[in-house]
Structures are given as C-alpha cells and as structure tokens.
CSV table of C-alpha atoms in Angstrom, one decimal:
chain,number,residue,atom,x,y,z
A,23,UNK,CA,0.1,0.0,-0.2
A,24,UNK,CA,1.4,3.2,-1.2
A,25,UNK,CA,2.2,6.3,1.6
A,26,UNK,CA,0.6,8.5,-0.9
A,27,UNK,CA,-3.0,7.6,-1.9
A,28,UNK,CA,-4.2,8.5,-5.7
A,29,UNK,CA,-7.3,7.3,-7.7
A,30,UNK,CA,-6.4,4.0,-9.6
A,31,UNK,CA,-8.1,5.4,-12.6
A,32,UNK,CA,-9.6,8.7,-13.9
A,33,UNK,CA,-11.2,9.3,-17.7
A,34,UNK,CA,-12.5,12.2,-19.6
A,35,UNK,CA,-13.2,12.9,-23.3
A,36,UNK,CA,-11.2,15.1,-25.7
A,37,UNK,CA,-11.1,18.8,-24.9
A,38,UNK,CA,-12.3,18.0,-21.2
A,39,UNK,CA,-10.6,19.1,-18.1
A,40,UNK,CA,-9.8,15.9,-15.3
A,41,UNK,CA,-7.9,16.2,-12.0
A,42,UNK,CA,-6.1,13.6,-10.0
A,43,UNK,CA,-5.8,13.5,-6.1
A,44,UNK,CA,-2.5,12.7,-4.1
A,45,UNK,CA,-3.5,12.3,-0.3
A,46,UNK,CA,-1.0,12.0,2.1
A,47,UNK,CA,-0.6,12.8,5.7
A,48,UNK,CA,1.2,14.9,8.5
A,49,UNK,CA,4.3,13.1,7.9
A,50,UNK,CA,4.4,13.9,4.2
A,51,UNK,CA,2.6,16.6,2.2
A,52,UNK,CA,1.1,17.9,5.3
A,53,UNK,CA,4.4,18.4,7.0
A,54,UNK,CA,5.3,20.7,4.3
A,55,UNK,CA,7.2,18.9,1.9
A,56,UNK,CA,6.9,19.2,-1.9
A,57,UNK,CA,5.0,17.3,-4.4
A,58,UNK,CA,6.3,16.5,-7.8
A,59,UNK,CA,4.1,14.9,-10.6
A,60,UNK,CA,5.5,12.5,-13.0
A,61,UNK,CA,3.7,11.0,-16.4
A,62,UNK,CA,4.8,7.7,-17.5
A,63,UNK,CA,3.6,6.6,-20.8
A,64,UNK,CA,3.5,2.8,-21.8
A,65,UNK,CA,6.7,1.1,-21.9
A,66,UNK,CA,8.8,4.2,-21.0
A,67,UNK,CA,10.3,5.8,-18.0
A,68,UNK,CA,8.6,8.3,-15.9
A,69,UNK,CA,9.3,11.6,-16.9
A,70,UNK,CA,8.5,14.9,-14.4
A,71,UNK,CA,5.6,17.1,-15.2
A,72,UNK,CA,5.1,19.0,-12.6
A,73,UNK,CA,8.0,20.1,-9.8
A,74,UNK,CA,7.9,21.8,-6.4
A,75,UNK,CA,4.0,21.5,-6.0
A,76,UNK,CA,3.4,23.7,-9.2
A,77,UNK,CA,5.9,24.5,-11.6
A,78,UNK,CA,6.0,23.0,-15.0
A,79,UNK,CA,9.8,22.2,-16.6
A,80,UNK,CA,10.3,23.7,-20.2
A,81,UNK,CA,8.4,21.7,-22.6
A,82,UNK,CA,5.7,20.7,-20.4
A,83,UNK,CA,2.3,22.3,-22.2
A,84,UNK,CA,0.4,24.9,-19.7
A,85,UNK,CA,-2.5,22.4,-20.0
A,86,UNK,CA,-1.0,20.9,-16.9
A,87,UNK,CA,-1.0,22.5,-13.5
A,88,UNK,CA,-0.4,21.5,-10.0
A,89,UNK,CA,-1.6,22.4,-6.7
A,90,UNK,CA,-1.1,21.4,-3.1
A,91,UNK,CA,-3.1,22.4,0.2
A,92,UNK,CA,-2.7,20.6,3.8
A,93,UNK,CA,-2.2,17.0,3.4
A,94,UNK,CA,-3.2,16.6,-0.5
A,95,UNK,CA,-2.2,17.6,-3.6
A,96,UNK,CA,-3.5,17.8,-7.1
A,97,UNK,CA,-2.9,17.6,-10.8
A,98,UNK,CA,-5.2,19.3,-13.6
A,99,UNK,CA,-4.9,18.4,-17.0
A,100,UNK,CA,-7.5,20.7,-19.0
A,101,UNK,CA,-8.0,20.5,-22.8
A,102,UNK,CA,-7.3,16.7,-22.9
A,103,UNK,CA,-5.7,14.9,-25.7
A,104,UNK,CA,-5.3,11.5,-26.8
A,105,UNK,CA,-1.6,11.8,-26.1
A,106,UNK,CA,-2.2,12.4,-22.5
A,107,UNK,CA,-3.2,8.7,-21.8
A,108,UNK,CA,-0.9,7.4,-19.2
A,109,UNK,CA,-0.1,6.7,-15.7
A,110,UNK,CA,0.6,9.8,-13.5
A,111,UNK,CA,2.4,9.4,-10.0
A,112,UNK,CA,2.8,12.0,-7.5
A,113,UNK,CA,6.0,12.1,-5.2
A,114,UNK,CA,7.0,13.5,-2.0
A,115,UNK,CA,9.2,13.2,0.9
A,116,UNK,CA,8.0,11.3,4.3
A,117,UNK,CA,9.8,11.5,7.8
A,118,UNK,CA,8.4,8.6,9.3
A,119,UNK,CA,9.5,5.2,9.1
A,120,UNK,CA,8.9,4.4,5.6
A,121,UNK,CA,11.6,5.2,3.1
A,122,UNK,CA,12.3,8.9,2.8
A,123,UNK,CA,11.0,9.4,-0.8
A,124,UNK,CA,7.6,8.1,-1.6
A,125,UNK,CA,5.4,7.6,-4.4
A,126,UNK,CA,1.6,7.7,-4.9
A,127,UNK,CA,0.1,4.2,-6.1
A,128,UNK,CA,-0.4,5.7,-9.7
A,129,UNK,CA,-3.6,6.9,-11.9
A,130,UNK,CA,-4.2,5.3,-15.1
A,131,UNK,CA,-5.7,8.4,-17.3
A,132,UNK,CA,-8.1,7.2,-20.0
A,133,UNK,CA,-8.7,9.7,-22.7
A,134,UNK,CA,-12.5,8.3,-24.1
B,261,UNK,CA,22.2,15.0,-23.9
B,262,UNK,CA,21.9,14.0,-20.1
B,263,UNK,CA,21.3,10.4,-20.1
B,264,UNK,CA,21.5,7.6,-17.8
B,265,UNK,CA,21.5,4.0,-19.0
B,266,UNK,CA,21.5,0.6,-16.9
B,267,UNK,CA,22.5,-2.5,-17.7
B,268,UNK,CA,23.0,-5.7,-15.7
B,269,UNK,CA,19.6,-6.9,-15.6
B,270,UNK,CA,18.4,-10.7,-16.0
B,271,UNK,CA,17.0,-13.7,-14.4
B,272,UNK,CA,18.3,-14.8,-11.1
B,273,UNK,CA,17.3,-17.5,-8.7
B,274,UNK,CA,15.8,-16.8,-5.7
B,275,UNK,CA,18.4,-16.1,-2.9
B,276,UNK,CA,20.9,-15.3,-5.6
B,277,UNK,CA,22.8,-11.9,-6.5
B,278,UNK,CA,22.8,-9.6,-9.0
B,279,UNK,CA,24.5,-6.3,-9.9
B,280,UNK,CA,22.9,-3.4,-11.9
B,281,UNK,CA,24.9,-0.6,-13.6
B,282,UNK,CA,23.7,3.1,-14.2
B,283,UNK,CA,26.2,5.0,-16.5
B,284,UNK,CA,25.4,8.6,-16.7
B,285,UNK,CA,26.6,11.2,-19.2
B,286,UNK,CA,25.8,14.7,-20.5
B,287,UNK,CA,25.8,16.1,-16.9
B,288,UNK,CA,28.1,16.8,-13.7
B,289,UNK,CA,27.8,13.0,-12.4
B,290,UNK,CA,30.1,13.3,-9.6
B,291,UNK,CA,28.1,16.3,-8.0
B,292,UNK,CA,25.0,14.5,-8.0
B,293,UNK,CA,22.8,12.2,-6.0
B,294,UNK,CA,21.8,8.9,-7.6
B,295,UNK,CA,18.5,7.1,-6.5
B,296,UNK,CA,17.1,3.7,-7.6
B,297,UNK,CA,13.4,3.2,-8.1
B,298,UNK,CA,11.6,-0.2,-8.9
B,299,UNK,CA,8.4,-0.8,-10.7
B,300,UNK,CA,6.7,-4.2,-10.6
B,301,UNK,CA,4.8,-4.9,-13.7
B,302,UNK,CA,1.5,-3.4,-13.9
B,303,UNK,CA,2.4,-1.8,-10.6
B,304,UNK,CA,3.3,1.8,-9.1
B,305,UNK,CA,6.6,3.4,-8.3
B,306,UNK,CA,8.6,2.0,-5.7
B,307,UNK,CA,11.9,4.1,-4.1
B,308,UNK,CA,14.8,1.8,-3.4
B,309,UNK,CA,17.7,4.0,-2.1
B,310,UNK,CA,20.1,6.7,-2.9
B,311,UNK,CA,23.8,7.6,-2.8
B,312,UNK,CA,24.8,11.0,-2.2
B,313,UNK,CA,28.2,12.7,-3.9
B,314,UNK,CA,31.8,12.3,-2.4
B,315,UNK,CA,31.2,15.7,-1.1
B,316,UNK,CA,28.3,14.4,1.0
B,317,UNK,CA,30.3,11.4,1.9
B,318,UNK,CA,28.8,8.8,-0.4
B,319,UNK,CA,25.9,8.7,1.9
B,320,UNK,CA,23.5,6.1,1.4
B,321,UNK,CA,20.0,5.4,2.5
B,322,UNK,CA,17.6,2.5,1.8
B,323,UNK,CA,14.0,1.7,1.9
B,324,UNK,CA,13.1,-1.0,4.5
B,325,UNK,CA,12.1,-3.6,2.6
B,326,UNK,CA,15.7,-4.0,0.9
B,327,UNK,CA,17.8,-2.3,3.5
B,328,UNK,CA,20.8,-5.2,4.6
B,329,UNK,CA,20.1,-6.8,1.1
B,330,UNK,CA,20.7,-4.0,-1.5
B,331,UNK,CA,24.1,-1.4,-1.5
B,332,UNK,CA,24.4,1.0,-3.5
B,333,UNK,CA,28.1,2.4,-4.8
B,334,UNK,CA,29.5,4.5,-7.5
B,335,UNK,CA,32.7,5.0,-9.1
B,336,UNK,CA,32.9,8.8,-10.1
B,337,UNK,CA,36.1,8.1,-12.3
B,338,UNK,CA,33.4,5.9,-14.8
B,339,UNK,CA,30.3,8.2,-14.2
B,340,UNK,CA,28.5,4.9,-12.9
B,341,UNK,CA,26.6,3.8,-10.0
B,342,UNK,CA,25.6,0.2,-9.1
B,343,UNK,CA,22.8,-1.6,-7.1
B,344,UNK,CA,24.1,-4.7,-5.8
B,345,UNK,CA,21.2,-6.9,-5.0
B,346,UNK,CA,21.7,-10.0,-2.5
B,347,UNK,CA,19.5,-12.5,-1.0
B,348,UNK,CA,17.3,-12.0,-3.8
B,349,UNK,CA,13.2,-12.7,-3.3
B,350,UNK,CA,10.7,-13.5,-5.9
B,351,UNK,CA,8.8,-9.9,-4.9
B,352,UNK,CA,12.2,-8.3,-6.0
B,353,UNK,CA,11.0,-8.8,-9.4
B,354,UNK,CA,10.8,-5.3,-11.3
B,355,UNK,CA,12.0,-3.1,-13.7
B,356,UNK,CA,14.8,-1.2,-11.8
B,357,UNK,CA,15.6,2.5,-12.7
B,358,UNK,CA,17.9,4.5,-12.0
B,359,UNK,CA,17.5,8.6,-11.5
B,360,UNK,CA,19.3,11.7,-11.3
B,361,UNK,CA,18.6,14.7,-8.9
B,362,UNK,CA,17.6,17.7,-10.7
B,363,UNK,CA,17.3,21.1,-8.5
B,364,UNK,CA,16.0,24.4,-9.1
B,365,UNK,CA,16.1,26.6,-6.3
B,366,UNK,CA,14.8,25.0,-3.3
B,367,UNK,CA,13.1,22.3,-5.4
B,368,UNK,CA,14.7,18.8,-6.3
B,369,UNK,CA,13.0,15.9,-8.0
B,370,UNK,CA,13.9,12.8,-10.0
B,371,UNK,CA,15.4,13.5,-13.2
B,372,UNK,CA,17.0,12.5,-15.5
B,373,UNK,CA,15.6,8.7,-15.7
B,374,UNK,CA,17.4,5.6,-17.1
B,375,UNK,CA,15.4,3.6,-19.5
B,376,UNK,CA,15.3,0.7,-16.8
B,377,UNK,CA,16.9,-2.6,-16.1
B,378,UNK,CA,14.5,-5.8,-16.0
B,379,UNK,CA,15.2,-8.2,-12.8
B,380,UNK,CA,13.5,-11.4,-12.7
B,381,UNK,CA,13.8,-13.7,-9.7
B,382,UNK,CA,12.2,-17.0,-10.4
B,383,UNK,CA,13.5,-20.8,-9.8
C-alpha cells in the first residue's frame, strides 16, 4: 500500500478537464514537503510533469498544472488530448519510518 | 544530452545476487546524488535507495524492504552507479530505474531517468 493515495483511474473526453488527487498525511505533504508529478507513457520511464507543487519544466504544456493544500495535492489537465493517456504518479518526501522518498500508487488516465 | 543507461538486468534464482550498473553522461555526475526506483509489472513506482556525492561522503539510505540486502555504490571516474542486490526474493522482480536529481532553487526531483533494467527472480 502506497504512502500517498491516488485514485486508480480517471477518464475524460478530448477537450475536457480532469483532476488527479494525491492524499498524504502529516508526515509527508502535510509536513510541508513538496509534491512532484510524473507522467509515464506505456513502455517508457517516468518523466517529470510538475515539480515543486506547481512548477512546469520547460517543454511541458500549460494544460498541466499542480496545486497543494494541507495534506493533499492535485494535478489538473485541461483540454485533454489523446496523447495524455498515461499513468500519473505523485511523489513527495516522508519523515516517518517509511523510505524517505515516497510515491503515490499511480493513476491511469484514459482519454475516451 | 543528459542520459542515464542501466545494464546488468536478467534472470536470477531466489537467494541469488545480481549487480546493476547505471552509466551517466551529459551532466556533472560526480556532484549529483543518484537514486534507484523500481516498478513491478503493472504496478506503481517504489523508491529503493540513494547514494550521495563524494562531498556528502557517499551517504546511502535504503527503503526498509531492501535494507541489508541491497547496496548502492558509485565510481565517479566511470560516471557509474551500481546497485548490488543480494538474497534476492521473488518479490524483488521488477524494472529497476536509476534517476538523477534535478535542482532548481529549493526544489529537487527525480530527473533524468534511465530506461530501466528488468530483474526477474524465479526458480
């Protein structure tokens, strides 16, 4: 079971907006540690989509945005496109007995 | 081009050992920490461990599930990090990724990632 909780799947039609939640606790997100989001296309390694809660690396479209509040974070994708179909993972740091760097269980985004 | 390339994956029997390599190019490897992350087929990402740079005394830290069985080391002269895996269990079967650490200001995250090395533990 992952330290950070994500919904297993979300879906949306092309052009729509979807959000993916990432719920943590007071030992990770709630403790003020940053959240990063990764996109993993089928058969490839993950790549960063959002770093530091709400920052996009160069080359990432502004359709992707991140936010963080309390013990949770969210990834929003607007104007859904077929190429957005992938797995998405949140990642943070945890100061409890688990491994310091922790991931969410991942969310499969299906573009209908 | 910033790049990490893993090698050394394969099939090993339970209780056996395997050593993965992660070769870096395109960035100042010696000054960067390197992490290992694994992914069981069809499952999520799991952090395995990290080694810091020489300036940070090559400090290592591991997930409790592999502590005492896995060892991370590095050879900066070869721009390479290693993951030595001993006493392997069936549940260690996964794709193993090495990742660097990107830093901007106070933020640091996993980047770049290697292409992954498949480790299969089976009799």
